[in-house]
Amino acid sequence: MNRNHQKKKPWLWVPPWVVIGAVLVLAPIFFFLTVDSINRQKGNTIALLKEKGAALIRSFEAGARTGMMGMRWGGAQVQRLLSETAQQKDIAYILVTDAAGTILADSDPGNIGNPYGKHLDLKQISQSHSLHWREVYTGDGKKVFEVFRQFVPMRGRSGGHGAGRGSKMRSGDWCRGHMNPGNASDRGSQVIFVGLDMTSVEDAAGEDIRHSIFLGFIFLLIGFAGIVTLFMAQAYRSARTSFSRVKAFSDNLVENMPMGLIAIDQEERIASFNQTAEFMLGISGHEALGKGLPGILPRSFQDFFEGLKWESGPINRELKASLDHERTLPLEVIGTALTGEDGAPLGWVILFRDLTEIQHLKREVARSQRLASIGRLAAGVAHEIRNPLSSIKGFATYFKERYRDTPKDHQTAEIMIQEVERLNRVIGQLLEFARPMSIQRKATQLGDLIRHSLKMVEGDAKQKGVTLDMESDPHVETVQIDPDRIKQVLLNLYLNAMEAMEEGGNLSVAFLGMPTNHSIQITVSDTGPGIKPEDLPNLFDPYFTTKPSGTGLGLAIVHKIIESHEGEIQVESLVGEGTTITMVIPHALED
Ligand code: ADP
Ligand code: MG
């Protein structure tokens, strides 16, 4: 079930390599961006803290300078200033050391005199103007951002953080003898350290990092969703394109297939009706689509469909569809129920093809087989009869001579001879029919041939009051046929026509060239009594005759000759109106 579902909408399914690929591409990008953002925030924090520390030092310097006016460094006033300043929130401590690292003043007065900044090059720091910073841990484990630089409580430091504007003062003046006694070169060589409590900054930075990571993760998700959506959109598009290509192909296939196709939906309405079905049944698709079967399709189709509804598998039948009152079409019909991929019923489909040609061929094959076996038998019998026949004829001739003086016996012998000759002729005809026939095509003036053949029956026709007509095609000159055989065909047909028209009538012959397929068409028509419909299928069978003295071989031979010319013969006859025999002989016209 699940698999089917996937099959139905393949674009909904994202292959694992897309997921893995998206993660592999996106993760490093977002990792880098997040780390970068965190670093930048950290940089900002440091800059901020440095700025804060520098400002504090400046303000402390300024305070120290104001204090300097009236008192000496190290007095209670200065220490108080230091302690008070250090009381400010976020300030862990402030201390001042000399260049050797001895604490001169400290917000915690208890530390005065202790060494500080062991690992720092305090001498160098106390001589330069630049601001330094570091992160240190206090004794109680608190992290402190420490900003330190040269401490210049007196005016006189040139440049440097805007503290030294105005008239110059010797920086060592205020402290000489107290803080730095007797060392003229170390004048002003003190370092001030400001420890800034980082807890709140750290908290804020932590918050920022979490925020950055969270944002990074969100962007990662959005990017991932974007890639997957893109992939799905692409897959959907290609699925749609291939679907419409497949649909166009199958529509075309249904329309142009050489079989009739009718699809019926679940409401038993016609859902599809292809061109071949339109052509075969003579119903237009517009008329049929969306309608129910009754009133549209022939009765036999409706019955077939009723049967189909109750069958689980496909069914195959031969049926005759009556198209209108006259025409019925033999059809082979195959029908089956249609189901969707999930087994849900969709409707039915009926395929059918015209069996007219196949049935005709089947009849032809059966007839040829019948003829072949009859021919073989007849040839054998004829051969056996011929030998005794010639001795009978010999005896009859003998008796005819012997009873020359007895007229009655003489006459009997004469009749015997005639009958034997007739029998011999019939057997000759039979043997000719049974022998395989070979024809020799020759360039023949067809008009002349027909005129000549008509001449041969002229006398007979006159006797019976039959008029003769001929219609020729002026464009046809010579044709490639076996002239003797075709004359035999014509004579046989004339004979039949004449025998049919005992009370007179008209016999007409016409020929017509068909240059498109190099054939000629010859028609022989009479105005005789016609042929009964039930006799029509048997006309070309050997020995089929309705005449008391007929041989039934005339039309069989005609058929055989036309067949040897690879031609076709057709009989149309209406009882009481007459008979028309049409022959088409291919490869008869020259290019
Ligand atoms: P036969 O002439 O010896 O009977 P054919 O093979 O020539 O044999 O003809 C077979 C039968 O076809 C005839 O017996 C006759 O019933 C019918 N037939 C042939 N041609 C005609 C025609 N022009 N008009 C009516 N019936 C015909
Ligand atoms: Mg005949």
Short mmCIF file of N, CA, C and O in Angstrom, two decimals, residues 116-225:
data_model
loop_
_atom_site.label_atom_id
_atom_site.label_comp_id
_atom_site.label_asym_id
_atom_site.label_seq_id
_atom_site.Cartn_x
_atom_site.Cartn_y
_atom_site.Cartn_z
N TYR A 116 52.31 42.50 42.72
CA TYR A 116 51.21 42.25 41.79
C TYR A 116 51.73 42.23 40.35
O TYR A 116 52.71 42.90 40.02
N GLY A 117 51.11 41.49 39.54
CA GLY A 117 51.46 41.45 38.11
C GLY A 117 52.80 40.81 37.87
O GLY A 117 53.63 41.28 37.09
N LYS A 118 52.99 39.64 38.51
CA LYS A 118 54.27 38.94 38.41
C LYS A 118 54.68 38.67 36.96
O LYS A 118 55.82 38.83 36.57
N HIS A 119 53.70 38.23 36.19
CA HIS A 119 54.04 37.78 34.83
C HIS A 119 54.06 38.91 33.82
O HIS A 119 54.20 38.66 32.63
N LEU A 120 53.84 40.12 34.25
CA LEU A 120 53.76 41.22 33.29
C LEU A 120 55.07 41.99 33.29
O LEU A 120 55.77 42.06 34.32
N ASP A 121 55.35 42.57 32.13
CA ASP A 121 56.55 43.41 32.05
C ASP A 121 56.14 44.82 32.44
O ASP A 121 55.89 45.68 31.61
N LEU A 122 56.01 45.04 33.74
CA LEU A 122 55.42 46.27 34.24
C LEU A 122 56.27 47.49 33.91
O LEU A 122 55.75 48.57 33.66
N LYS A 123 57.54 47.26 33.85
CA LYS A 123 58.43 48.38 33.54
C LYS A 123 58.09 48.95 32.17
O LYS A 123 57.90 50.14 32.00
N GLN A 124 57.98 48.03 31.26
CA GLN A 124 57.70 48.45 29.88
C GLN A 124 56.32 49.09 29.79
O GLN A 124 56.13 50.11 29.15
N ILE A 125 55.36 48.47 30.49
CA ILE A 125 53.99 48.97 30.45
C ILE A 125 53.92 50.38 31.04
O ILE A 125 53.27 51.27 30.49
N SER A 126 54.66 50.57 32.12
CA SER A 126 54.59 51.87 32.79
C SER A 126 55.24 52.98 31.97
O SER A 126 54.99 54.14 32.21
N GLN A 127 56.05 52.59 31.00
CA GLN A 127 56.70 53.61 30.16
C GLN A 127 55.88 53.93 28.91
O GLN A 127 56.03 54.96 28.32
N SER A 128 55.04 52.98 28.48
CA SER A 128 54.32 53.21 27.21
C SER A 128 52.93 53.76 27.49
O SER A 128 52.46 53.70 28.61
N HIS A 129 52.33 54.25 26.40
CA HIS A 129 51.00 54.87 26.57
C HIS A 129 49.87 53.91 26.28
O HIS A 129 48.73 54.25 26.44
N SER A 130 50.22 52.75 25.80
CA SER A 130 49.11 51.89 25.32
C SER A 130 48.38 51.20 26.46
O SER A 130 48.93 50.94 27.53
N LEU A 131 47.14 50.89 26.13
CA LEU A 131 46.25 50.26 27.09
C LEU A 131 46.32 48.75 26.90
O LEU A 131 46.36 48.26 25.79
N HIS A 132 46.39 48.03 28.01
CA HIS A 132 46.47 46.56 27.93
C HIS A 132 45.27 45.97 28.64
O HIS A 132 44.62 46.62 29.43
N TRP A 133 45.04 44.71 28.29
CA TRP A 133 43.97 44.03 29.02
C TRP A 133 44.29 42.55 29.13
O TRP A 133 45.10 42.02 28.37
N ARG A 134 43.64 41.92 30.05
CA ARG A 134 43.76 40.46 30.19
C ARG A 134 42.59 39.98 31.03
O ARG A 134 41.90 40.78 31.68
N GLU A 135 42.43 38.67 30.98
CA GLU A 135 41.36 38.08 31.81
C GLU A 135 42.04 37.33 32.93
O GLU A 135 42.95 36.53 32.68
N VAL A 136 41.59 37.63 34.15
CA VAL A 136 42.21 36.93 35.29
C VAL A 136 41.11 36.41 36.20
O VAL A 136 39.95 36.80 36.09
N TYR A 137 41.53 35.49 37.04
CA TYR A 137 40.58 34.95 38.01
C TYR A 137 40.99 35.44 39.39
O TYR A 137 42.17 35.38 39.75
N THR A 138 40.04 35.96 40.13
CA THR A 138 40.36 36.41 41.49
C THR A 138 40.45 35.20 42.38
O THR A 138 40.12 34.07 41.95
N GLY A 139 40.87 35.43 43.57
CA GLY A 139 41.04 34.34 44.54
C GLY A 139 39.77 33.54 44.74
O GLY A 139 39.81 32.31 44.87
N ASP A 140 38.60 34.22 44.67
CA ASP A 140 37.35 33.47 44.89
C ASP A 140 36.80 32.91 43.58
O ASP A 140 35.62 32.58 43.48
N GLY A 141 37.65 32.82 42.56
CA GLY A 141 37.26 32.12 41.32
C GLY A 141 36.45 32.97 40.37
O GLY A 141 35.96 32.45 39.37
N LYS A 142 36.28 34.26 40.66
CA LYS A 142 35.49 35.10 39.75
C LYS A 142 36.35 35.52 38.57
O LYS A 142 37.54 35.79 38.74
N LYS A 143 35.75 35.57 37.42
CA LYS A 143 36.50 35.98 36.24
C LYS A 143 36.45 37.49 36.15
O LYS A 143 35.38 38.09 36.29
N VAL A 144 37.60 38.05 35.91
CA VAL A 144 37.69 39.51 35.92
C VAL A 144 38.40 39.95 34.66
O VAL A 144 39.37 39.33 34.22
N PHE A 145 37.84 41.00 34.04
CA PHE A 145 38.48 41.58 32.87
C PHE A 145 39.34 42.73 33.38
O PHE A 145 38.81 43.71 33.92
N GLU A 146 40.59 42.56 33.21
CA GLU A 146 41.48 43.54 33.83
C GLU A 146 42.06 44.45 32.75
O GLU A 146 42.62 43.99 31.77
N VAL A 147 41.89 45.78 32.94
CA VAL A 147 42.45 46.76 32.02
C VAL A 147 43.57 47.47 32.77
O VAL A 147 43.39 47.82 33.94
N PHE A 148 44.70 47.60 32.15
CA PHE A 148 45.79 48.27 32.86
C PHE A 148 46.64 49.08 31.91
O PHE A 148 46.75 48.76 30.73
N ARG A 149 47.20 50.11 32.45
CA ARG A 149 48.13 50.93 31.67
C ARG A 149 48.94 51.81 32.61
O ARG A 149 48.72 51.82 33.83
N GLN A 150 49.78 52.55 31.98
CA GLN A 150 50.60 53.52 32.70
C GLN A 150 49.68 54.47 33.48
O GLN A 150 48.65 54.88 32.96
N PHE A 151 50.03 54.73 34.70
CA PHE A 151 49.18 55.61 35.50
C PHE A 151 49.85 56.97 35.59
O PHE A 151 50.99 57.10 36.04
N VAL A 152 49.11 58.01 35.10
CA VAL A 152 49.68 59.36 35.12
C VAL A 152 48.70 60.27 35.85
O VAL A 152 47.83 60.87 35.22
N PRO A 153 48.79 60.34 37.16
CA PRO A 153 47.83 61.15 37.89
C PRO A 153 48.10 62.64 37.70
O PRO A 153 47.22 63.46 37.91
N MET A 154 49.30 62.98 37.26
CA MET A 154 49.61 64.40 37.09
C MET A 154 49.46 64.79 35.65
O MET A 154 49.63 63.97 34.74
N ARG A 155 49.14 66.05 35.42
CA ARG A 155 49.16 66.54 34.04
C ARG A 155 50.60 66.45 33.58
O ARG A 155 51.53 66.59 34.35
N GLY A 156 50.81 66.29 32.32
CA GLY A 156 52.18 66.21 31.84
C GLY A 156 52.38 65.09 30.88
O GLY A 156 53.26 65.10 30.06
N ARG A 157 51.46 64.09 30.95
CA ARG A 157 51.59 63.01 29.96
C ARG A 157 51.07 63.52 28.65
O ARG A 157 49.93 63.96 28.55
N SER A 158 51.94 63.50 27.69
CA SER A 158 51.51 64.05 26.41
C SER A 158 50.71 63.01 25.65
O SER A 158 51.02 61.84 25.67
N GLY A 159 49.67 63.51 24.97
CA GLY A 159 48.82 62.56 24.19
C GLY A 159 48.16 61.59 25.13
O GLY A 159 47.97 61.89 26.31
N GLY A 160 47.81 60.43 24.58
CA GLY A 160 47.30 59.35 25.43
C GLY A 160 45.96 59.61 26.01
O GLY A 160 45.84 60.18 27.09
N HIS A 161 44.95 59.18 25.34
CA HIS A 161 43.57 59.11 25.86
C HIS A 161 43.04 60.44 26.34
O HIS A 161 42.22 60.48 27.23
N GLY A 162 43.59 61.51 25.80
CA GLY A 162 43.00 62.84 26.06
C GLY A 162 43.20 63.32 27.49
O GLY A 162 42.54 64.24 27.94
N ALA A 163 44.09 62.63 28.22
CA ALA A 163 44.22 63.02 29.63
C ALA A 163 45.22 64.15 29.83
O ALA A 163 45.22 64.78 30.87
N GLY A 164 46.04 64.36 28.84
CA GLY A 164 47.15 65.28 29.11
C GLY A 164 47.05 66.63 28.44
O GLY A 164 48.04 67.16 27.98
N ARG A 165 45.84 67.12 28.31
CA ARG A 165 45.74 68.44 27.69
C ARG A 165 46.09 69.54 28.72
O ARG A 165 46.08 69.31 29.93
N GLY A 166 46.37 70.69 28.21
CA GLY A 166 46.63 71.83 29.13
C GLY A 166 48.13 72.02 29.43
O GLY A 166 48.98 71.39 28.81
N SER A 167 48.43 72.78 30.43
CA SER A 167 49.85 73.12 30.70
C SER A 167 50.57 71.94 31.32
O SER A 167 49.97 71.12 31.99
N LYS A 168 51.78 71.85 31.02
CA LYS A 168 52.56 70.70 31.49
C LYS A 168 52.84 70.77 32.97
O LYS A 168 53.05 71.82 33.54
N MET A 169 52.82 69.63 33.58
CA MET A 169 53.17 69.54 34.99
C MET A 169 54.10 68.38 35.15
O MET A 169 53.95 67.39 34.46
N ARG A 170 54.94 68.44 36.00
CA ARG A 170 55.85 67.30 36.15
C ARG A 170 55.16 66.24 36.95
O ARG A 170 54.70 66.47 38.05
N SER A 171 55.11 65.13 36.35
CA SER A 171 54.26 64.09 36.93
C SER A 171 54.80 63.59 38.27
O SER A 171 54.06 63.10 39.11
N GLY A 172 56.09 63.68 38.45
CA GLY A 172 56.62 63.14 39.70
C GLY A 172 56.47 64.05 40.91
O GLY A 172 56.65 63.60 42.03
N ASP A 173 56.03 65.24 40.67
CA ASP A 173 56.01 66.22 41.74
C ASP A 173 55.19 65.82 42.95
O ASP A 173 55.62 65.96 44.09
N TRP A 174 54.01 65.24 42.67
CA TRP A 174 53.08 64.99 43.78
C TRP A 174 53.44 63.80 44.64
O TRP A 174 53.04 63.67 45.76
N CYS A 175 54.25 62.97 44.08
CA CYS A 175 54.48 61.75 44.83
C CYS A 175 55.91 61.60 45.35
O CYS A 175 56.20 60.65 46.06
N ARG A 176 56.72 62.48 44.93
CA ARG A 176 58.11 62.30 45.31
C ARG A 176 58.22 62.22 46.83
O ARG A 176 57.56 62.97 47.57
N GLY A 177 59.01 61.31 47.22
CA GLY A 177 59.22 61.20 48.65
C GLY A 177 58.20 60.32 49.35
O GLY A 177 58.43 59.88 50.44
N HIS A 178 57.10 60.04 48.68
CA HIS A 178 56.08 59.18 49.31
C HIS A 178 56.00 57.83 48.66
O HIS A 178 56.24 56.80 49.27
N MET A 179 55.61 57.89 47.42
CA MET A 179 55.38 56.63 46.73
C MET A 179 56.65 56.12 46.08
O MET A 179 56.87 54.95 45.96
N ASN A 180 57.42 57.06 45.60
CA ASN A 180 58.57 56.64 44.83
C ASN A 180 59.80 57.44 45.27
O ASN A 180 60.45 58.13 44.48
N PRO A 181 60.14 57.32 46.47
CA PRO A 181 61.17 58.24 46.97
C PRO A 181 62.51 57.99 46.29
O PRO A 181 62.88 56.84 46.05
N GLY A 182 63.17 59.08 45.98
CA GLY A 182 64.56 59.03 45.53
C GLY A 182 64.82 58.43 44.17
O GLY A 182 65.95 58.20 43.81
N ASN A 183 63.83 58.17 43.38
CA ASN A 183 64.11 57.59 42.07
C ASN A 183 63.58 58.49 40.98
O ASN A 183 62.43 58.39 40.54
N ALA A 184 64.49 59.39 40.53
CA ALA A 184 64.02 60.40 39.58
C ALA A 184 63.63 59.80 38.25
O ALA A 184 62.69 60.23 37.63
N SER A 185 64.35 58.74 37.86
CA SER A 185 64.04 58.14 36.55
C SER A 185 62.70 57.42 36.55
O SER A 185 62.10 57.21 35.52
N ASP A 186 62.21 57.00 37.70
CA ASP A 186 60.93 56.27 37.77
C ASP A 186 59.75 57.19 37.96
O ASP A 186 58.65 56.76 38.27
N ARG A 187 59.98 58.44 37.79
CA ARG A 187 58.90 59.40 37.94
C ARG A 187 57.67 58.98 37.15
O ARG A 187 57.77 58.75 35.96
N GLY A 188 56.60 58.87 37.82
CA GLY A 188 55.35 58.52 37.11
C GLY A 188 55.33 57.10 36.60
O GLY A 188 54.46 56.74 35.85
N SER A 189 56.26 56.23 36.98
CA SER A 189 56.28 54.87 36.46
C SER A 189 55.40 53.97 37.32
O SER A 189 55.87 53.14 38.08
N GLN A 190 54.14 54.27 37.23
CA GLN A 190 53.18 53.43 37.93
C GLN A 190 52.21 52.84 36.92
O GLN A 190 52.05 53.37 35.83
N VAL A 191 51.61 51.76 37.36
CA VAL A 191 50.62 51.10 36.50
C VAL A 191 49.34 51.00 37.27
O VAL A 191 49.36 50.64 38.45
N ILE A 192 48.27 51.35 36.60
CA ILE A 192 46.98 51.21 37.26
C ILE A 192 46.24 50.03 36.66
O ILE A 192 46.26 49.80 35.45
N PHE A 193 45.68 49.25 37.54
CA PHE A 193 44.89 48.08 37.12
C PHE A 193 43.45 48.30 37.54
O PHE A 193 43.19 48.68 38.67
N VAL A 194 42.56 48.10 36.58
CA VAL A 194 41.13 48.14 36.92
C VAL A 194 40.54 46.76 36.60
O VAL A 194 40.63 46.28 35.47
N GLY A 195 40.03 46.14 37.61
CA GLY A 195 39.40 44.81 37.40
C GLY A 195 37.91 44.98 37.23
O GLY A 195 37.24 45.54 38.08
N LEU A 196 37.42 44.57 36.10
CA LEU A 196 35.98 44.70 35.83
C LEU A 196 35.33 43.34 35.98
O LEU A 196 35.79 42.34 35.39
N ASP A 197 34.29 43.32 36.77
CA ASP A 197 33.57 42.07 37.00
C ASP A 197 32.90 41.63 35.70
O ASP A 197 32.17 42.39 35.07
N MET A 198 33.21 40.40 35.29
CA MET A 198 32.68 39.97 34.00
C MET A 198 31.39 39.18 34.11
O MET A 198 30.82 38.78 33.08
N THR A 199 30.95 38.93 35.34
CA THR A 199 29.81 38.01 35.48
C THR A 199 28.63 38.42 34.61
O THR A 199 28.12 37.62 33.81
N SER A 200 28.23 39.70 34.75
CA SER A 200 27.03 40.09 34.00
C SER A 200 27.31 40.12 32.50
O SER A 200 26.49 39.71 31.67
N VAL A 201 28.57 40.56 32.17
CA VAL A 201 28.94 40.58 30.75
C VAL A 201 28.97 39.16 30.19
O VAL A 201 28.47 38.89 29.10
N GLU A 202 29.55 38.27 31.01
CA GLU A 202 29.61 36.85 30.60
C GLU A 202 28.22 36.31 30.40
O GLU A 202 27.94 35.61 29.42
N ASP A 203 27.33 36.67 31.37
CA ASP A 203 25.94 36.18 31.25
C ASP A 203 25.33 36.66 29.94
O ASP A 203 24.72 35.88 29.20
N ALA A 204 25.56 37.98 29.70
CA ALA A 204 24.98 38.54 28.48
C ALA A 204 25.60 37.88 27.25
O ALA A 204 24.90 37.52 26.30
N ALA A 205 26.95 37.65 27.31
CA ALA A 205 27.62 37.02 26.17
C ALA A 205 27.09 35.61 25.96
O ALA A 205 26.85 35.17 24.84
N GLY A 206 26.91 34.89 27.08
CA GLY A 206 26.34 33.52 27.00
C GLY A 206 24.99 33.55 26.34
O GLY A 206 24.70 32.74 25.45
N GLU A 207 24.21 34.53 26.76
CA GLU A 207 22.87 34.67 26.18
C GLU A 207 22.97 34.91 24.66
O GLU A 207 22.27 34.30 23.86
N ASP A 208 23.95 35.80 24.34
CA ASP A 208 24.16 36.12 22.92
C ASP A 208 24.59 34.89 22.13
O ASP A 208 24.12 34.65 21.02
N ILE A 209 25.48 34.10 22.73
CA ILE A 209 25.95 32.89 22.04
C ILE A 209 24.80 31.93 21.81
O ILE A 209 24.60 31.41 20.71
N ARG A 210 24.00 31.76 22.87
CA ARG A 210 22.84 30.88 22.72
C ARG A 210 21.93 31.39 21.62
O ARG A 210 21.44 30.64 20.79
N HIS A 211 21.77 32.69 21.62
CA HIS A 211 20.92 33.31 20.61
C HIS A 211 21.48 33.06 19.20
O HIS A 211 20.76 32.68 18.28
N SER A 212 22.82 33.24 19.10
CA SER A 212 23.47 33.04 17.80
C SER A 212 23.32 31.60 17.35
O SER A 212 23.01 31.32 16.18
N ILE A 213 23.55 30.68 18.30
CA ILE A 213 23.44 29.25 17.95
C ILE A 213 22.01 28.95 17.53
O ILE A 213 21.76 28.29 16.51
N PHE A 214 21.08 29.52 18.29
CA PHE A 214 19.68 29.28 17.98
C PHE A 214 19.34 29.81 16.58
O PHE A 214 18.74 29.12 15.76
N LEU A 215 19.82 31.06 16.33
CA LEU A 215 19.57 31.65 15.00
C LEU A 215 20.21 30.80 13.90
O LEU A 215 19.60 30.54 12.87
N GLY A 216 21.48 30.38 14.17
CA GLY A 216 22.20 29.54 13.21
C GLY A 216 21.40 28.29 12.91
O GLY A 216 21.25 27.89 11.77
N PHE A 217 20.86 27.70 13.98
CA PHE A 217 20.09 26.47 13.81
C PHE A 217 18.83 26.74 12.98
O PHE A 217 18.48 25.96 12.09
N ILE A 218 18.18 27.87 13.29
CA ILE A 218 16.97 28.22 12.55
C ILE A 218 17.30 28.41 11.06
O ILE A 218 16.63 27.89 10.17
N PHE A 219 18.43 29.15 10.80
CA PHE A 219 18.82 29.36 9.40
C PHE A 219 19.15 28.04 8.72
O PHE A 219 18.83 27.83 7.56
N LEU A 220 19.81 27.16 9.51
CA LEU A 220 20.14 25.84 8.96
C LEU A 220 18.86 25.12 8.54
O LEU A 220 18.77 24.56 7.45
N LEU A 221 17.87 25.18 9.43
CA LEU A 221 16.59 24.51 9.13
C LEU A 221 15.94 25.13 7.89
O LEU A 221 15.45 24.42 7.01
N ILE A 222 15.95 26.49 7.85
CA ILE A 222 15.31 27.16 6.71
C ILE A 222 16.04 26.79 5.42
O ILE A 222 15.41 26.44 4.40
N GLY A 223 17.38 26.80 5.48
CA GLY A 223 18.18 26.44 4.30
C GLY A 223 17.89 25.02 3.87
O GLY A 223 17.69 24.73 2.68
N PHE A 224 17.83 24.14 4.85
CA PHE A 224 17.57 22.74 4.57
C PHE A 224 16.19 22.58 3.93
O PHE A 224 16.02 21.92 2.91
N ALA A 225 15.20 23.25 4.55
CA ALA A 225 13.84 23.18 4.01
C ALA A 225 13.82 23.74 2.59
O ALA A 225 13.15 23.21 1.71
#
